[in-house]
Short mmCIF file of C-alpha atoms and ligand atoms in Angstrom, two decimals:
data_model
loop_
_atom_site.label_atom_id
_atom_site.label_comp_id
_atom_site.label_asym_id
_atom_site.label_seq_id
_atom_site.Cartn_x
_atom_site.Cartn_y
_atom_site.Cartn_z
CA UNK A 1 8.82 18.10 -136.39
CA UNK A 2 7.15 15.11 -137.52
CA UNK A 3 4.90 15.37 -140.81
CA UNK A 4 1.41 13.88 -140.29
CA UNK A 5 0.33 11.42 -143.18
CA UNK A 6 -2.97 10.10 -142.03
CA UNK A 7 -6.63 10.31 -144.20
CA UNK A 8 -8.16 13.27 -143.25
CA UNK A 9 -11.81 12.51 -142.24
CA UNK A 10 -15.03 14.76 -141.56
CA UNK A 11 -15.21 14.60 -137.73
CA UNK A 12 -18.29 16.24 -135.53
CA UNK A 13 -20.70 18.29 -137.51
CA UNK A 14 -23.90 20.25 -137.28
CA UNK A 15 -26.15 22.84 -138.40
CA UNK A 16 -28.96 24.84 -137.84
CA UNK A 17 -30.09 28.51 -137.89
CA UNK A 18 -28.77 30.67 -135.33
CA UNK A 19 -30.05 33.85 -133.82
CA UNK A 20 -33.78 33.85 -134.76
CA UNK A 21 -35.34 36.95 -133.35
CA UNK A 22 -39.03 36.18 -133.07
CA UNK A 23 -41.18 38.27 -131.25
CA UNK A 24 -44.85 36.72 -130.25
CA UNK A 25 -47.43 38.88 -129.53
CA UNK A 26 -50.53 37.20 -127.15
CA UNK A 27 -53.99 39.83 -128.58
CA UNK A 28 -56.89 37.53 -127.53
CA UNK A 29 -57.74 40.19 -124.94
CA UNK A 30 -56.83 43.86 -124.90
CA UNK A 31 -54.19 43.29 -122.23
CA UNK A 32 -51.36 41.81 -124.77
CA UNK A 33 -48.22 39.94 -123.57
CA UNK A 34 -44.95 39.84 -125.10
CA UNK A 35 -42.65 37.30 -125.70
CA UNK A 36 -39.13 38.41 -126.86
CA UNK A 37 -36.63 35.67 -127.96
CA UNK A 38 -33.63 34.52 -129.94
CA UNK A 39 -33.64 30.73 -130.89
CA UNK A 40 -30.99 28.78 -132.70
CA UNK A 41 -32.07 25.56 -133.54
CA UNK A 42 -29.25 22.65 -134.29
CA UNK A 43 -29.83 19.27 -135.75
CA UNK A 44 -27.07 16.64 -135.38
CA UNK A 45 -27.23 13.33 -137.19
CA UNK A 46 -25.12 11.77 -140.41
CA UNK A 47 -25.05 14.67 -142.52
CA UNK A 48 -21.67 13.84 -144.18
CA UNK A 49 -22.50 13.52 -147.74
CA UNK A 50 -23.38 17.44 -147.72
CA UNK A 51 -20.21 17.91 -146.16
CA UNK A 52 -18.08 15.48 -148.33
CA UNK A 53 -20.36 15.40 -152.07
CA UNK A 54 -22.72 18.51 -152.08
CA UNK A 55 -25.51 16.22 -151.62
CA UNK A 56 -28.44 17.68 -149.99
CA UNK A 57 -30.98 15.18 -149.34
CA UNK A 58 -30.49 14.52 -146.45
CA UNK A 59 -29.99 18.52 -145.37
CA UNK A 60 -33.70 20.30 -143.86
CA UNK A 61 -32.67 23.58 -145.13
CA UNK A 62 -31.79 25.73 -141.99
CA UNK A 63 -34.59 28.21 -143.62
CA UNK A 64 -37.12 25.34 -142.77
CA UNK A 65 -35.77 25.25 -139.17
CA UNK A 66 -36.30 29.25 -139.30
CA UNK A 67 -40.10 28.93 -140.58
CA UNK A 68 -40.82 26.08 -137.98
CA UNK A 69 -39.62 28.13 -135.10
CA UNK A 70 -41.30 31.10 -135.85
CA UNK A 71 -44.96 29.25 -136.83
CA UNK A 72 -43.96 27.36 -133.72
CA UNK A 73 -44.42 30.45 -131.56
CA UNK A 74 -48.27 30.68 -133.16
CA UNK A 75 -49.22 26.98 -133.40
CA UNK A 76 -47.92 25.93 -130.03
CA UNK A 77 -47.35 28.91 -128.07
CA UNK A 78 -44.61 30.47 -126.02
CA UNK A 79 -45.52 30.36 -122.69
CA UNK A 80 -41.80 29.14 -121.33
CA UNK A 81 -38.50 28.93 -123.53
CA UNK A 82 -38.05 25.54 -121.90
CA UNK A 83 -41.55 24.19 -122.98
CA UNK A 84 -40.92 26.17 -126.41
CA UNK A 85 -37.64 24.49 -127.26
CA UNK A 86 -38.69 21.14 -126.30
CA UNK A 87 -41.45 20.99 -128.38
CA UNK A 88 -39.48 22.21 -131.53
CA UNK A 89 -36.42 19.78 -130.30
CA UNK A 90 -38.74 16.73 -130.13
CA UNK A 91 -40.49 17.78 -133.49
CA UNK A 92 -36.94 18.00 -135.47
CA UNK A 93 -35.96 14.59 -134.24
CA UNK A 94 -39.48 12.58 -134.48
CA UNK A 95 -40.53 14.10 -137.78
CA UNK A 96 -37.88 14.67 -139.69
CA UNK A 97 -35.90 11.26 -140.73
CA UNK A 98 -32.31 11.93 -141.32
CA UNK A 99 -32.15 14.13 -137.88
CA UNK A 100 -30.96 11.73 -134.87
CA UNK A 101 -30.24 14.55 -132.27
CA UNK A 102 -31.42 18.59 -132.43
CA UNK A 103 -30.45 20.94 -130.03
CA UNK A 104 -32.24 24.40 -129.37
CA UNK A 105 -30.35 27.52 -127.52
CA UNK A 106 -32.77 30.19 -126.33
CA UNK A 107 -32.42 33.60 -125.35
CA UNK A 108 -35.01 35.55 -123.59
CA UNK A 109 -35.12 39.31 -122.72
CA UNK A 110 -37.79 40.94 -120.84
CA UNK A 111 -40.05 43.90 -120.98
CA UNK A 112 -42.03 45.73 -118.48
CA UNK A 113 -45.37 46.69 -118.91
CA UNK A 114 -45.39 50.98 -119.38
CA UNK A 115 -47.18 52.51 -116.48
CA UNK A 116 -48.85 55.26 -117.68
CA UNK A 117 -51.25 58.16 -115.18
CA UNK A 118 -50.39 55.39 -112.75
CA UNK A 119 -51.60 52.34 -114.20
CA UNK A 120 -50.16 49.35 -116.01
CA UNK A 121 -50.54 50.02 -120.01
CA UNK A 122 -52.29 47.22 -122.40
CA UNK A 123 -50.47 47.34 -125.00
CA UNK A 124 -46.87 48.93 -124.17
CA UNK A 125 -43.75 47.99 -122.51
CA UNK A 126 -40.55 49.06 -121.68
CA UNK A 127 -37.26 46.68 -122.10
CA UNK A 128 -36.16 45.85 -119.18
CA UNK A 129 -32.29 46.34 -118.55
CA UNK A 130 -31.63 42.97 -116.51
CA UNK A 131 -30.50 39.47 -116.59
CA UNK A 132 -31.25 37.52 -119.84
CA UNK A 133 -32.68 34.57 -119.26
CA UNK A 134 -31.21 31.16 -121.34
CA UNK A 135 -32.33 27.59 -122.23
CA UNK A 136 -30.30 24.71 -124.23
CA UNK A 137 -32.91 21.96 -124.78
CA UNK A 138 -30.84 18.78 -126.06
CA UNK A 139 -33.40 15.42 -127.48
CA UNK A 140 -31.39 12.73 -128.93
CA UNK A 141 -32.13 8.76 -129.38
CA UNK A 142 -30.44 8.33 -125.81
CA UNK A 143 -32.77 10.79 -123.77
CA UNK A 144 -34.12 14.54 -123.30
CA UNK A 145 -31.69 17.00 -121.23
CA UNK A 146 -33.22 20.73 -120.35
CA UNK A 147 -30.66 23.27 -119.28
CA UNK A 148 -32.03 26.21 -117.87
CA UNK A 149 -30.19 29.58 -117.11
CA UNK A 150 -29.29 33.43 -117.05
CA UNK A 151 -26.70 35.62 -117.99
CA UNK A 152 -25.58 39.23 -117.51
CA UNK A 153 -26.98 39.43 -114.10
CA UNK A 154 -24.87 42.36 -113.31
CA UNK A 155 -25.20 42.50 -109.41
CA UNK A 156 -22.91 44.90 -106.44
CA UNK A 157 -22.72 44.98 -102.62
CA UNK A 158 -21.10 48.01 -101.53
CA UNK A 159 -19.38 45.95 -98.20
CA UNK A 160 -19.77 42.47 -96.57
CA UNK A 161 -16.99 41.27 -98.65
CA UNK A 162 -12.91 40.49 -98.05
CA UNK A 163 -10.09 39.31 -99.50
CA UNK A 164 -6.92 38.10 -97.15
CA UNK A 165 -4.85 35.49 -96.54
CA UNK A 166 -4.20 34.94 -100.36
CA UNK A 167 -0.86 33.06 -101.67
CA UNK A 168 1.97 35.35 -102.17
CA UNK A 169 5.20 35.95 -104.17
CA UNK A 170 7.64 38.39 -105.51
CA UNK A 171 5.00 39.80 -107.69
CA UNK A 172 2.42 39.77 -105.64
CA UNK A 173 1.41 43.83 -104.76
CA UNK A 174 -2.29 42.93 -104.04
CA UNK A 175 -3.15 44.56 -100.29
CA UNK A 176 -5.59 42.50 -98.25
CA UNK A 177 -9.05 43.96 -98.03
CA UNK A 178 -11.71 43.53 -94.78
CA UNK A 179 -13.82 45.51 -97.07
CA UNK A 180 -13.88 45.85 -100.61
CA UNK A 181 -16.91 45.96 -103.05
CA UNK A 182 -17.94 42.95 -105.04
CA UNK A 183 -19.44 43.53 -108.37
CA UNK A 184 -19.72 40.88 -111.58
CA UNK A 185 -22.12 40.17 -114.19
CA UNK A 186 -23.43 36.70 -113.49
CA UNK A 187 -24.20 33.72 -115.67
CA UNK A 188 -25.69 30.30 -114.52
CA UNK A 189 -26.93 27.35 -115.55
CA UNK A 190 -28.89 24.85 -114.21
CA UNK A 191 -29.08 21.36 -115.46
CA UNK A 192 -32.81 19.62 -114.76
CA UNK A 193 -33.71 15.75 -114.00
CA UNK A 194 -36.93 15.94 -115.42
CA UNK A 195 -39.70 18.00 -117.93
CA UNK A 196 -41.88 17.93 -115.46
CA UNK A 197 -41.45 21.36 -113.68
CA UNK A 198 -43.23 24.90 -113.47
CA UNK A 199 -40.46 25.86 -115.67
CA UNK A 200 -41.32 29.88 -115.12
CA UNK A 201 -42.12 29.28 -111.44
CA UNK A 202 -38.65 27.61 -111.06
CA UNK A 203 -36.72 30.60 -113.28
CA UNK A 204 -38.34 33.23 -110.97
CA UNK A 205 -37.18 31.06 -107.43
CA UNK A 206 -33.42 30.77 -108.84
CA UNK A 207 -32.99 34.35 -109.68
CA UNK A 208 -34.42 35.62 -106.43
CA UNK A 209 -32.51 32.60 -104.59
CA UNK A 210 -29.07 34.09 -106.70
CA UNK A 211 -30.01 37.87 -105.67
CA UNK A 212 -30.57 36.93 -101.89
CA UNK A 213 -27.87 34.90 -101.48
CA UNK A 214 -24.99 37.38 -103.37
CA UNK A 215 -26.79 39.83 -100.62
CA UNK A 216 -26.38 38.02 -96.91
CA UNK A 217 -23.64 35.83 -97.60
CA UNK A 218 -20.68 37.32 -96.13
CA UNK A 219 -18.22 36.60 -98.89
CA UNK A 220 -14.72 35.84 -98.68
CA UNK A 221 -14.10 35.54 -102.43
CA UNK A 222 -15.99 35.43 -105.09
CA UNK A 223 -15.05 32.06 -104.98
CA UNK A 224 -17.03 31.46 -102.18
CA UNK A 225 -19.91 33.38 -103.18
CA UNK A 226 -19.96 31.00 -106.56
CA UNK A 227 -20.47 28.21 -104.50
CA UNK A 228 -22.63 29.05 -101.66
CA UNK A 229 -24.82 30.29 -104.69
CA UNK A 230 -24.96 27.20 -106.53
CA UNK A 231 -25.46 24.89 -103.23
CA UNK A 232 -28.43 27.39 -102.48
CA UNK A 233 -30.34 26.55 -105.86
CA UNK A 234 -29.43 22.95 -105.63
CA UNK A 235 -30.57 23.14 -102.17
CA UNK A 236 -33.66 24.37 -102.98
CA UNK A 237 -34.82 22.71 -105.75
CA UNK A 238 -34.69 18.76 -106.10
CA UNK A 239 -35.41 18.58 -109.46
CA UNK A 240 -31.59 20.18 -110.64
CA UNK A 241 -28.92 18.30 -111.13
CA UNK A 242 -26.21 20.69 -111.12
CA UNK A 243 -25.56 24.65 -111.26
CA UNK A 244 -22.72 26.08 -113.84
CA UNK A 245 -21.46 29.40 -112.91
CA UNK A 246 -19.24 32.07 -114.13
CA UNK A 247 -18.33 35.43 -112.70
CA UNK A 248 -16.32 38.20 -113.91
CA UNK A 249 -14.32 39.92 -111.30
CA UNK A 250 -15.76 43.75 -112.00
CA UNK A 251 -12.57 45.18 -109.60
CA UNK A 252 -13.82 49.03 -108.21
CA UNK A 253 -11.08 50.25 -106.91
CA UNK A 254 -10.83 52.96 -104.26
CA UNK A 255 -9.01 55.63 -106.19
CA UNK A 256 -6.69 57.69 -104.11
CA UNK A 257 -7.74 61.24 -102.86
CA UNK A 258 -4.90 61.55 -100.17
CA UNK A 259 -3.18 63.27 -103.14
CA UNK A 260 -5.43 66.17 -102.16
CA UNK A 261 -5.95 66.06 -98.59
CA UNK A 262 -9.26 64.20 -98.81
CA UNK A 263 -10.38 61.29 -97.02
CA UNK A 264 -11.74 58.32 -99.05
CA UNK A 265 -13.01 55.41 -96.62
CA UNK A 266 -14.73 53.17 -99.13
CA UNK A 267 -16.31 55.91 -101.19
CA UNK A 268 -15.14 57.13 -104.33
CA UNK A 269 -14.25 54.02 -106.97
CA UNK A 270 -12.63 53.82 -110.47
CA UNK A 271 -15.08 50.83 -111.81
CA UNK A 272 -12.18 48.88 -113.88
CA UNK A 273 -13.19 47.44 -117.45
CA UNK A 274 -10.40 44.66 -117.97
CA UNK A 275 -8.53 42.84 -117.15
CA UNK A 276 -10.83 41.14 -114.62
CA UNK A 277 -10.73 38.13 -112.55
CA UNK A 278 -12.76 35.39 -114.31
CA UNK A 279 -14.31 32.70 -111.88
CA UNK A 280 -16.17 29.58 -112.95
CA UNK A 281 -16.94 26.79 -111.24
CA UNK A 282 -19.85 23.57 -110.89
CA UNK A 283 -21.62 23.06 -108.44
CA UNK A 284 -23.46 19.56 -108.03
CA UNK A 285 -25.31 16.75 -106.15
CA UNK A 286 -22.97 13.56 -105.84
CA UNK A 287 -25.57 11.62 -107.51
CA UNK A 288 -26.09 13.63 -110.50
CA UNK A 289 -27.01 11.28 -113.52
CA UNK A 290 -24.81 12.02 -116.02
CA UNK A 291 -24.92 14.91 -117.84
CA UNK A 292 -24.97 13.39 -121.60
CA UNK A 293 -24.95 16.14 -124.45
CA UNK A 294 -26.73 18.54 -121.94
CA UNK A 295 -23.40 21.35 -122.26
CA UNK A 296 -22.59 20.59 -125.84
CA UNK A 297 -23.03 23.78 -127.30
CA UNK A 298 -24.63 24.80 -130.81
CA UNK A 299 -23.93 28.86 -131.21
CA UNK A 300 -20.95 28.84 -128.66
CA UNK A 301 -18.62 25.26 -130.18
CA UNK A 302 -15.55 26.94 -130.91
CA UNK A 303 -15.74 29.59 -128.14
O1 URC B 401 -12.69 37.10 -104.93
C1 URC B 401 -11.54 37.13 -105.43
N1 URC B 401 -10.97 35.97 -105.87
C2 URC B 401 -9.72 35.93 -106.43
O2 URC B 401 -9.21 34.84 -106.81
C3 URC B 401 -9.02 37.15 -106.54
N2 URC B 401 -7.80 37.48 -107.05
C4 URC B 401 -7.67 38.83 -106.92
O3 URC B 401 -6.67 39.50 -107.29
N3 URC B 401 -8.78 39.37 -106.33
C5 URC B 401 -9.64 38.33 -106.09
N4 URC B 401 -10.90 38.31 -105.55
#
């Protein structure tokens, strides 16, 4: 082994407050909305002599990022996470001197309004167990890049997909399957070309595009599913760039009941937790402008 003998130098850093839970209540009228969010905020820039002398002058206290996003949510509203992050992003970057990039990662989860003797309720809601839906809003010297998205879309068709023809060796004990189920837990992320887009309008298109085209697509492999997904959204809507996905695998397996005389044609599963198959792939137009800082990731850099 050969020792290593060269200076040792601060590399990449940055900082920021991760994991705000802000809640924003709209009470102008007695029909409220909610709003129901987690934001990390990020600022990149020189901060070395924090990192190297303990001096903070240069260092907006992550508490100050904290305060900003939640009077954010009052001063300028919270009417989209994309519109929402890029008007904190923009703010961190034009306002504050020493900041030369900020990047804010937004999680959204929904409620339903409470139906109560049949009608919708005012004031109460109940959380809704779906998808959560995800922005990463990146404003640097060089440009603005809004990544929209959604995870733990946890979606199953109980037929219309196989599995055949797959490579095999000595340790391969997989059977082929003309009918199997197909279950995962979906997350996907859209890149955008420009801030100029019915950012909720869009969101509610791409899930329902997702949704319909896991349903009628006659898959093959998840594989195929992944991409016939993403070409669908792309396909759809100009204004993207490129579509990120990544699938777990959620294996059912059709657990054996010949072992007491009964029949099981595709009924009775054991829903496997792990292992599972993990498939990711990108999906995008061959003249995608390039993608600049849009995937570098704040709360998820080491993982
Ligand atoms: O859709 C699938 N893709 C795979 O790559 C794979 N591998 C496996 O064992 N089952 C499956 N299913």
């Amino acid at each position: 082994m050969t020792d290593l003998t060269g200076a040792i130098v601060l590399g990449d850093h940055q900082y920021g407050k991760a994991e705000n839970r802000i809640v924003r209540i709209y009470r102008d009228t007695p029909r409220h909305e909610i709003r129901d969010v987690s934001v990390s905020t990020c600022l990149r820039g020189d901060f070395s002599a924090a990192h190297l002398a303990g001096d903070q002058s240069s260092v907006l206290p992550t508490d100050t990022q904290k305060q900003t996003a939640y009077s954010y949510a009052k001063e300028k509203g919270l009417d989209s996470i994309e519109e929402y992050g890029l008007t904190l992003a923009r703010h961190f970057v034009d306002d504050v001197a020493p900041v030369e990039g900020a990047r804010i990662e937004i999680e959204e989860y929904a409620w339903q309004r409470a139906v109560v003797d049949g009608a919708e309720h005012d004031h109460t809601w109940v959380r809704k167990g779906e998808e959560v839906r995800t922005a990463a809003i990146t404003v640097d010297a060089d440009g603005t890049w809004v990544v929209g998205g959604l995870k733990d879309l946890v979606i199953l068709k109980s037929t219309g997909s196989e599995f055949f023809g797959f490579l095999k060796d000595e340790y391969t004990i997989l059977e082929e399957t003309h009918d199997r189920v197909m279950a995962t837990s979906l997350v996907v992320q859209w890149r955008f070309v420009t801030t100029d887009v019915d950012w909720n309008g869009v969101y509610a298109g791409i899930k329902e595009q997702i949704v319909a085209t896991f349903a009628t697509v006659h898959s093959l492999a998840l594989q195929q599913t992944l991409y016939e997904i993403g070409k669908a959204i792309l396909e759809r809507y100009p204004v993207l760039a490129e579509v990120r996905l990544s699938a777990p695998n959620k294996h059912h397996f059709a657990h054996d009941l010949a072992r007491f005389g009964v029949e099981n044609d595709n009924e009775v599963f054991h829903a496997a937790d792990r292992p599972y198959g993990l498939i990711q792939a990108t999906v995008q137009r061959s003249d995608a402008p390039d993608a600049g800082p849009a995937w570098s990731a704040y709360a998820g850099w080491l993982s």
